Short mmCIF file of C-alpha atoms and ligand atoms in Angstrom, two decimals:
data_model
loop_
_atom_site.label_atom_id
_atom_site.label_comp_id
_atom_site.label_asym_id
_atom_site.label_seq_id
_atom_site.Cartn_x
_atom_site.Cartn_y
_atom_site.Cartn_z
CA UNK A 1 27.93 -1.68 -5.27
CA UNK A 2 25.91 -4.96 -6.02
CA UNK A 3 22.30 -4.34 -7.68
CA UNK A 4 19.74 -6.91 -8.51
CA UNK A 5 19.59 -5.18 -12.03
CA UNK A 6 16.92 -6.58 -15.10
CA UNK A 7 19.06 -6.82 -17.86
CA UNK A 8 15.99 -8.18 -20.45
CA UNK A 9 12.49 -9.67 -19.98
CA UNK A 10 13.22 -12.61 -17.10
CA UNK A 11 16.71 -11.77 -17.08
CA UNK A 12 17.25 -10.47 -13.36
CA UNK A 13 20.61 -11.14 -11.87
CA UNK A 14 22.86 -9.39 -9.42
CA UNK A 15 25.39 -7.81 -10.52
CA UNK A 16 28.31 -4.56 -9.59
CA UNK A 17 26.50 -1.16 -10.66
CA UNK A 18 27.23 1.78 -10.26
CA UNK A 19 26.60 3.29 -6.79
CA UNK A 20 23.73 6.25 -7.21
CA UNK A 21 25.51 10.10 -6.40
CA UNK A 22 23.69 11.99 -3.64
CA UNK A 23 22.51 15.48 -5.25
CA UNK A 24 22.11 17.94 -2.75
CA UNK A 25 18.73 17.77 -2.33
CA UNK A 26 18.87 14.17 -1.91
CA UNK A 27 19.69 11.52 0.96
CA UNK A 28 21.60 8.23 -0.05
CA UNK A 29 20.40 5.18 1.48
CA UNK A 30 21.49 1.69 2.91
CA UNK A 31 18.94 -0.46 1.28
CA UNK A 32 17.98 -3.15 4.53
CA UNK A 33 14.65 -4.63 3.41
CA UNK A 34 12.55 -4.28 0.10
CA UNK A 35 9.61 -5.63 -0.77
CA UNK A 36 8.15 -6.53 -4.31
CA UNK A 37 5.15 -5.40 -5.30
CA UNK A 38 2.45 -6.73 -7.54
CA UNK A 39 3.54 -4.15 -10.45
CA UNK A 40 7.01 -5.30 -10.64
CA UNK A 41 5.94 -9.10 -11.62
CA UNK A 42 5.07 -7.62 -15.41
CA UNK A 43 7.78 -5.41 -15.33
CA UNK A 44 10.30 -8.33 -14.74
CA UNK A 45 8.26 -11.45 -16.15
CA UNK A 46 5.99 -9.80 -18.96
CA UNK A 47 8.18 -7.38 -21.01
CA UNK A 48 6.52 -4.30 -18.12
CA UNK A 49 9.97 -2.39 -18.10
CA UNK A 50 10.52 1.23 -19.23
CA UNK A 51 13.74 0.45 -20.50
CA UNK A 52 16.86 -2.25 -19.83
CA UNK A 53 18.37 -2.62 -17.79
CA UNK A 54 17.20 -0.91 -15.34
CA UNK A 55 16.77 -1.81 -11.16
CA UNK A 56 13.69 -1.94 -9.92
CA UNK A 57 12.57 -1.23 -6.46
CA UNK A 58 10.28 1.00 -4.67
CA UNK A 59 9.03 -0.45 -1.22
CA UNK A 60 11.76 -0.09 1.10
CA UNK A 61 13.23 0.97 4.51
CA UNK A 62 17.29 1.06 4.99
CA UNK A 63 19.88 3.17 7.13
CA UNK A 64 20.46 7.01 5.71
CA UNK A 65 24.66 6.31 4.68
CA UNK A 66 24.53 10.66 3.11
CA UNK A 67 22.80 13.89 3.16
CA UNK A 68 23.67 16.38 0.08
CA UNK A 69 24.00 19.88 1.01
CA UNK A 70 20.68 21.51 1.45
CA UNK A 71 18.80 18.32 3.37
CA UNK A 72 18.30 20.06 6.90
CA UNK A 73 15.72 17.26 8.24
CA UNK A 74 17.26 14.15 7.75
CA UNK A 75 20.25 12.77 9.44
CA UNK A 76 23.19 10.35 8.56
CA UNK A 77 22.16 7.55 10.86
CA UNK A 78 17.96 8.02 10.35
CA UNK A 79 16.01 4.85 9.55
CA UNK A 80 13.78 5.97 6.86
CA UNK A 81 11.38 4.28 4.53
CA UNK A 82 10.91 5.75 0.86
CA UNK A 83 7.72 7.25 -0.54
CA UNK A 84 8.42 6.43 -3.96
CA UNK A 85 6.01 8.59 -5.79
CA UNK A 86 8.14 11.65 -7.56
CA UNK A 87 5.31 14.25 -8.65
CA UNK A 88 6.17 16.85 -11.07
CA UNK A 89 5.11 19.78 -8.25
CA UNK A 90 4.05 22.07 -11.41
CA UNK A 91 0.81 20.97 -12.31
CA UNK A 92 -2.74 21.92 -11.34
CA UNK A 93 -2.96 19.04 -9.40
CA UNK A 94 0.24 19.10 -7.79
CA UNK A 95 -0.33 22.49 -6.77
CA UNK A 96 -3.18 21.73 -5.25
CA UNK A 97 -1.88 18.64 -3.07
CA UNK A 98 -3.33 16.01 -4.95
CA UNK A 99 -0.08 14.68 -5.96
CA UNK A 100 -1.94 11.56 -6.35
CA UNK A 101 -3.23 12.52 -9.59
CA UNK A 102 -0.07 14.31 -10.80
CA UNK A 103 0.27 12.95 -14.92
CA UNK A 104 3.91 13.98 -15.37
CA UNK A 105 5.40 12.77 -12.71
CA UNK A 106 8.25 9.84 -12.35
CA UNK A 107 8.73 6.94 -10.33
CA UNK A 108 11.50 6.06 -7.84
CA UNK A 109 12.13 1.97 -9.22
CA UNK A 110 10.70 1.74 -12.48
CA UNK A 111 11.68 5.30 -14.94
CA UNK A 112 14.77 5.75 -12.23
CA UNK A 113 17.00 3.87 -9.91
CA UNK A 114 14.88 1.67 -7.40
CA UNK A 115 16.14 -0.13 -4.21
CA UNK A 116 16.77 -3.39 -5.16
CA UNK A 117 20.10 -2.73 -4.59
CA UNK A 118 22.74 -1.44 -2.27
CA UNK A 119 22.08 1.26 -1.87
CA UNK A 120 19.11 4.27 -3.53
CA UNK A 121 19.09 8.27 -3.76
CA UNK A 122 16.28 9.67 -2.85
CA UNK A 123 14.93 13.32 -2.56
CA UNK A 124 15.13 14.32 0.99
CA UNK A 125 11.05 15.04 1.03
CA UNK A 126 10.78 11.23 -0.36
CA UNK A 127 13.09 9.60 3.14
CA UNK A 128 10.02 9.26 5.54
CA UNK A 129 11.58 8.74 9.21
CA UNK A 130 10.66 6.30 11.39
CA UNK A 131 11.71 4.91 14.45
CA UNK A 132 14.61 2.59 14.40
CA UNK A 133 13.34 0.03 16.66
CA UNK A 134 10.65 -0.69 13.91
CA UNK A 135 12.21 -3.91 12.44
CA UNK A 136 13.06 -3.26 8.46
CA UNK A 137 10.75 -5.65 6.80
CA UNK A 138 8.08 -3.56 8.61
CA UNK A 139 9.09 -0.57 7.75
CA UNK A 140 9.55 -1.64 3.76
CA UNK A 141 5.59 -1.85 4.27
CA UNK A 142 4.45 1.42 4.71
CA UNK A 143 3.08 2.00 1.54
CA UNK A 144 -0.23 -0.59 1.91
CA UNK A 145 -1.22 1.36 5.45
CA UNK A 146 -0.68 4.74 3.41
CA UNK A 147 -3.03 3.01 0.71
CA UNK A 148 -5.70 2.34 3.27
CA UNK A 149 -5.33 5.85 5.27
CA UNK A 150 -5.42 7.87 2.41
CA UNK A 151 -8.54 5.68 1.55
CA UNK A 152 -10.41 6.85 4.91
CA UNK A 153 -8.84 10.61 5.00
CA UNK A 154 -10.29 11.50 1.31
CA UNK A 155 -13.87 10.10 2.23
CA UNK A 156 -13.62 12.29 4.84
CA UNK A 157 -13.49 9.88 7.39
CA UNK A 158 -13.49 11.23 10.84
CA UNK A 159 -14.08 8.54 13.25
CA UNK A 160 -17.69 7.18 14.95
CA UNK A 161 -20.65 5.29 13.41
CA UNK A 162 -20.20 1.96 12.23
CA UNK A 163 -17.83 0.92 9.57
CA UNK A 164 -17.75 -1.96 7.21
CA UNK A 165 -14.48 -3.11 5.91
CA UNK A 166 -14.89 -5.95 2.63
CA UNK A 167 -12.07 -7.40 1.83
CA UNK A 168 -9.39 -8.48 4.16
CA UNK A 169 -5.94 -8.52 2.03
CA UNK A 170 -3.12 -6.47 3.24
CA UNK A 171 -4.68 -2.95 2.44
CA UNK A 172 -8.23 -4.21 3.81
CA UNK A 173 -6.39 -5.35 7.50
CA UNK A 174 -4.68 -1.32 7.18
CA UNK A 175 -8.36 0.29 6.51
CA UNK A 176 -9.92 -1.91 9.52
CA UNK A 177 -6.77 -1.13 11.68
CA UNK A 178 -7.36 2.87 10.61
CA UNK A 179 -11.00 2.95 11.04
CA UNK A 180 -10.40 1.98 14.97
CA UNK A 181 -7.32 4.21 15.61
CA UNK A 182 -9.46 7.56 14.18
CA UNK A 183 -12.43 6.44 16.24
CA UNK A 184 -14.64 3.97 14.90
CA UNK A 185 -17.81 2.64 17.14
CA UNK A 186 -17.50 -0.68 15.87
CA UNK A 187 -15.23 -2.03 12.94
CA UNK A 188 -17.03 -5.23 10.86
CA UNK A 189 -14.72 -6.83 8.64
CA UNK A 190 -15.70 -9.21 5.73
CA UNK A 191 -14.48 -11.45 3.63
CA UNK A 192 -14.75 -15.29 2.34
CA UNK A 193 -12.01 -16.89 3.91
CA UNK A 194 -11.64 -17.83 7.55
CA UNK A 195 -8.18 -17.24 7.90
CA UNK A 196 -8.36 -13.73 6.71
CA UNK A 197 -11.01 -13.16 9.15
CA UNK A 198 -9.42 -14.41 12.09
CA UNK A 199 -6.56 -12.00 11.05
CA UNK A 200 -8.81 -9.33 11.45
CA UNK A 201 -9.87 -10.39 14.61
CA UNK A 202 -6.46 -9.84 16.36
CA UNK A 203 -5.97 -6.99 14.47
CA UNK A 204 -8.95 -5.39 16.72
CA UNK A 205 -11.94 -5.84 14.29
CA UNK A 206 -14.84 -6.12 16.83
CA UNK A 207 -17.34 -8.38 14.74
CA UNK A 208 -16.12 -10.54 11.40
CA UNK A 209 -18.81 -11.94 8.65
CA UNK A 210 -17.97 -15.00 6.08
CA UNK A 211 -19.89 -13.82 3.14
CA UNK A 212 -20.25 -17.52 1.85
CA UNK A 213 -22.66 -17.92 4.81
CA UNK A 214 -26.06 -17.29 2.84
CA UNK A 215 -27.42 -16.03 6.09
CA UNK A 216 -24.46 -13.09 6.27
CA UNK A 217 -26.81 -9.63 4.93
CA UNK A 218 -29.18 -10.20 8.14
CA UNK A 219 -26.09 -11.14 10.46
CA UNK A 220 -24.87 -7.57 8.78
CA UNK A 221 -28.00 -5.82 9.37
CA UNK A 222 -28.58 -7.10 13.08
CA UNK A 223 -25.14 -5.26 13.53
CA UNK A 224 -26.11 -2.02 12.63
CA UNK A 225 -29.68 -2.58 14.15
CA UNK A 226 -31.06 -2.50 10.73
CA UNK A 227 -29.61 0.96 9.59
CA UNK A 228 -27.00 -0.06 7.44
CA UNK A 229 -23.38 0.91 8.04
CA UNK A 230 -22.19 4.69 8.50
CA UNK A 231 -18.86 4.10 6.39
CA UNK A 232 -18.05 1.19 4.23
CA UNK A 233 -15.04 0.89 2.52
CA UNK A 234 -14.51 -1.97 -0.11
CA UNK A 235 -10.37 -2.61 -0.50
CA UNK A 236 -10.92 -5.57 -2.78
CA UNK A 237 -11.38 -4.23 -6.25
CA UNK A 238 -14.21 -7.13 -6.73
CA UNK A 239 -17.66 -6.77 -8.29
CA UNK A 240 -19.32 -8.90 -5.81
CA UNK A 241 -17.60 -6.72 -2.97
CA UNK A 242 -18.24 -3.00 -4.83
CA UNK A 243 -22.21 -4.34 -4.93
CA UNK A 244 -21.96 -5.44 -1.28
CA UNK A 245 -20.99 -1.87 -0.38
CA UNK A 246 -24.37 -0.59 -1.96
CA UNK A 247 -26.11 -2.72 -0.20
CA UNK A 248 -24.55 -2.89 3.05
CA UNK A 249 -24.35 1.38 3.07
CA UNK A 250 -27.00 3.34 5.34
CA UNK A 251 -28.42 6.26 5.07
CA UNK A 252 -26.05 9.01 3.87
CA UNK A 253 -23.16 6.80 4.25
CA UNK A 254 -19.99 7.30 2.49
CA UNK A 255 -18.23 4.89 0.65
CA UNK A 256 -14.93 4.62 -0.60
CA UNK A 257 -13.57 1.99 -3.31
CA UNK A 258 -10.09 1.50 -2.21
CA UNK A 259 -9.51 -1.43 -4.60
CA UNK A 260 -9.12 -1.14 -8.60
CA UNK A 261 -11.89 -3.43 -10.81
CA UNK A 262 -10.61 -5.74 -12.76
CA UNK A 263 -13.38 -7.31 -14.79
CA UNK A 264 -16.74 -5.74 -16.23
CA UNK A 265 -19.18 -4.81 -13.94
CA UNK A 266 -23.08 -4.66 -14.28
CA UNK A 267 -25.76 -3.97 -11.85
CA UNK A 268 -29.36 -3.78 -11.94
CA UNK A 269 -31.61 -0.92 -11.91
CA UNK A 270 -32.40 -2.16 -8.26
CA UNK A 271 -28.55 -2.53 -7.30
CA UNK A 272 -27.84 0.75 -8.61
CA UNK A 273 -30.79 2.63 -6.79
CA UNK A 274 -29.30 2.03 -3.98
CA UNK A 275 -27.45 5.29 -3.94
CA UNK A 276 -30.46 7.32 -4.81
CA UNK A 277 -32.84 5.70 -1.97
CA UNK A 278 -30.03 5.88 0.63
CA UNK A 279 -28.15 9.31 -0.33
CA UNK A 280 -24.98 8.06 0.22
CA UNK A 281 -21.46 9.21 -0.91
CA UNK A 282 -19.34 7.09 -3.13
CA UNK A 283 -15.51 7.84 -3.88
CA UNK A 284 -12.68 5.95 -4.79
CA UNK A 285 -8.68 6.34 -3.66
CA UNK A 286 -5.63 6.35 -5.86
CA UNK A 287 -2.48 6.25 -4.20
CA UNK A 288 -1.59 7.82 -0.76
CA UNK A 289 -0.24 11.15 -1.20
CA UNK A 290 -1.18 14.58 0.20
CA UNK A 291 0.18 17.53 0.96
CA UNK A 292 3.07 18.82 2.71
CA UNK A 293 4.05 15.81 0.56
CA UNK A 294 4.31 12.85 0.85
CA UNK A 295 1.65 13.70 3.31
CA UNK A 296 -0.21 12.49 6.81
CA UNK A 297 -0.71 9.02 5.15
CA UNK A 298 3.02 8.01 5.71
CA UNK A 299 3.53 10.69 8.89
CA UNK A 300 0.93 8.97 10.44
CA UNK A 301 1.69 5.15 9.77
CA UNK A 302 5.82 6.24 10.69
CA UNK A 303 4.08 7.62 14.17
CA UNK A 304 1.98 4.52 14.83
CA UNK A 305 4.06 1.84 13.94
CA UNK A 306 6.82 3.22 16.21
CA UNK A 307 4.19 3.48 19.10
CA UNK A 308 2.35 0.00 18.18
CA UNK A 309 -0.99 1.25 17.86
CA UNK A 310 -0.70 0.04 13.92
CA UNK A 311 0.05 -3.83 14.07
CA UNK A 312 2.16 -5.58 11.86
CA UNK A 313 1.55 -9.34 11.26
CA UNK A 314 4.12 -11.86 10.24
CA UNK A 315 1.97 -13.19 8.18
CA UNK A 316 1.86 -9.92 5.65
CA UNK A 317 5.84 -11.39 4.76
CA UNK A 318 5.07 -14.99 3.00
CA UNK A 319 9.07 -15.21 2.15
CA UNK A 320 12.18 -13.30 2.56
CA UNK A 321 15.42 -13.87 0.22
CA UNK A 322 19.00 -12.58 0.00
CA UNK A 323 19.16 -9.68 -2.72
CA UNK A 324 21.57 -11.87 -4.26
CA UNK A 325 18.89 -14.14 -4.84
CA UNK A 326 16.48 -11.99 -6.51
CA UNK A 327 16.07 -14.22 -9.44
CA UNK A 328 14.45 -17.08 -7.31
CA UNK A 329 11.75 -14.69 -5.91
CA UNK A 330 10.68 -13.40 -8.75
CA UNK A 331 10.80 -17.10 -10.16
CA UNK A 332 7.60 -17.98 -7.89
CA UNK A 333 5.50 -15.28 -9.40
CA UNK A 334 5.78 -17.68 -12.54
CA UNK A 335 3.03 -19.50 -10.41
CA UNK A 336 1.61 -16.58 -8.81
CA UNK A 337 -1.24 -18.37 -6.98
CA UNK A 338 1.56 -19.58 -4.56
CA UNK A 339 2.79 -16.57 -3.42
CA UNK A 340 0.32 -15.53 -0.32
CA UNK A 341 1.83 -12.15 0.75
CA UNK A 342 4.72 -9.70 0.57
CA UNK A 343 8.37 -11.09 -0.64
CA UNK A 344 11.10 -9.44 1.03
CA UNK A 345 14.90 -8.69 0.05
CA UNK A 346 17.36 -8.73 2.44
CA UNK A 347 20.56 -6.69 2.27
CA UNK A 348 22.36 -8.52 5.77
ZN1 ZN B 401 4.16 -0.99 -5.08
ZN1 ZN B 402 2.12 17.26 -11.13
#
């Protein structure tokens, strides 16, 4: 088979490799679409790789070509997406579910085989089945809607009250999306750029807020009549956004970080007491993976894409290349500022 295969730091080119073997355990699949992710850009431009060569690869969707001897679920013929998390299933964690948080586990497209190829073998508990009239690119993106669900399912999250969104990237447009399909009252959605908010607005938020307006806290408190919001959940790993949340949270709200920091963060005494005066409930989200693995987070997002309730928006592709031509996507991430959403490969 061909394989977009890393042979050395920047040295990405497609190339024959070896076709993967189905194990019986295991489902072989037609690779359609795959996306790359932020954490491949190091791994390809910045000396990130495990080991050379190697093909990386872990958002995807594709046709199911094999089924090894035990699989009972899947069928030849299934449109799947992979869940590319492979926990250990021995460790504390694991055995409790939180495969999350598993420390020994491996990783389908960076310590093993990945998709940007061909074709990928995956464990038959890994091939997540969707409907087939979900286009492929779409269903390459399950893993940002799993992100945000799995955000809103560990805080507990069970629909009503008002909830606060901050942050409107990929995973921020899943939470708001989420927050409304388990029930919200009323979904607010912030962020500093227009576009993004008017995003949000077809995506069903019921009330957007620019925070570069210096007016935006009382437009945010006339919202929630003055109470503060029920649930907030901040999906863009920024200091100025994990503050907001503190502020913005009412009384025994719960709060969920969704995004990862990325700078030092300081607050002041008055900042901070926040969370004692109001009594609310902060948590952060890692991953999206629960039990019976991979969990309700990618159950759920197969279920509602195929019914439409979950939206998909062009706009989450910003370009989609050949495989063959692997070497020019990954080229634009030399500049990464011009790269405004997911790249796609295309096996035809
Ligand atoms: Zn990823
Ligand atoms: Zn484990």
């Amino acid at each position: 088979m061909k394989a977009a295969v890393l042979y050395a730091n920047e040295d990405i080119r497609y190339a024959d490799w070896e076709t993967p073997v189905c194990g019986d355990n295991e489902v072989k699949v037609r690779v359609r679409a795959t996306g790359i992710c932020g954490s491949d850009v190091p791994r390809v431009l910045h000396n990130g790789a495990h080991f050379y060569p190697v093909v990386l690869g872990h958002e995807f969707s594709g046709d199911v070509v094999e089924t090894g001897k035990n699989v009972t679920k899947i069928k030849v013929g299934d449109t799947v997406s992979g869940a590319p998390l492979l926990p250990c299933m021995e460790c504390v964690d694991c055995k409790k579910g939180d495969y999350s948080l598993c420390k020994h586990y491996s990783f389908i497209g960076s310590r093993q085989q990945g998709s940007f190829a061909d074709y990928v073998v995956i464990p038959e508990v890994n091939a997540v089945r969707y409907d087939s009239r979900v286009p492929y690119e779409q269903a390459a993106m399950f893993e940002p809607s799993t992100v945000a669900l799995h955000g809103l399912l560990h805080a507990g999250y069970n629909g009503g009250g008002t909830v606060a969104v901050l942050g409107l990237g990929t995973i921020g447009i899943f939470t708001l999306q989420w927050a409304k399909i388990l029930g919200a009252e009323k979904t607010i959605a912030f962020d500093i750029d227009d576009s993004r908010l008017n995003l949000a607005k077809r995506m069903g938020a019921d009330e957007v807020i620019n925070t570069l307006k210096p007016d935006f806290m009382n437009q945010a408190a006339d919202m929630t009549a003055g109470r503060g919001f029920d649930a907030v959940f901040e999906a863009a790993g920024s200091p100025v956004t994990m503050k907001m949340a503190f502020a913005l949270a009412g009384n025994k709200a719960t709060l969920c970080f969704i995004g990862t920091p990325h700078t030092d963060m300081t607050f002041t005494p008055a900042e901070w007491e926040n969370l004692n005066r109001k009594e609310f409930t902060l948590t952060g989200s890692w991953m999206s993976y629960s039990a019976p693995f991979p969990g309700r987070e990618w159950e759920l997002t197969a279920e509602k894409f195929g019914t439409g309730e979950l939206k998909f928006d062009p706009s989450f592709i910003y370009r989609k290349f050949p495989m063959s031509e692997a070497a020019d996507a990954f080229a634009l991430y030399k500049n990464p500022s011009q790269v405004h959403g997911k790249i796609m490969l295309i096996n035809e």
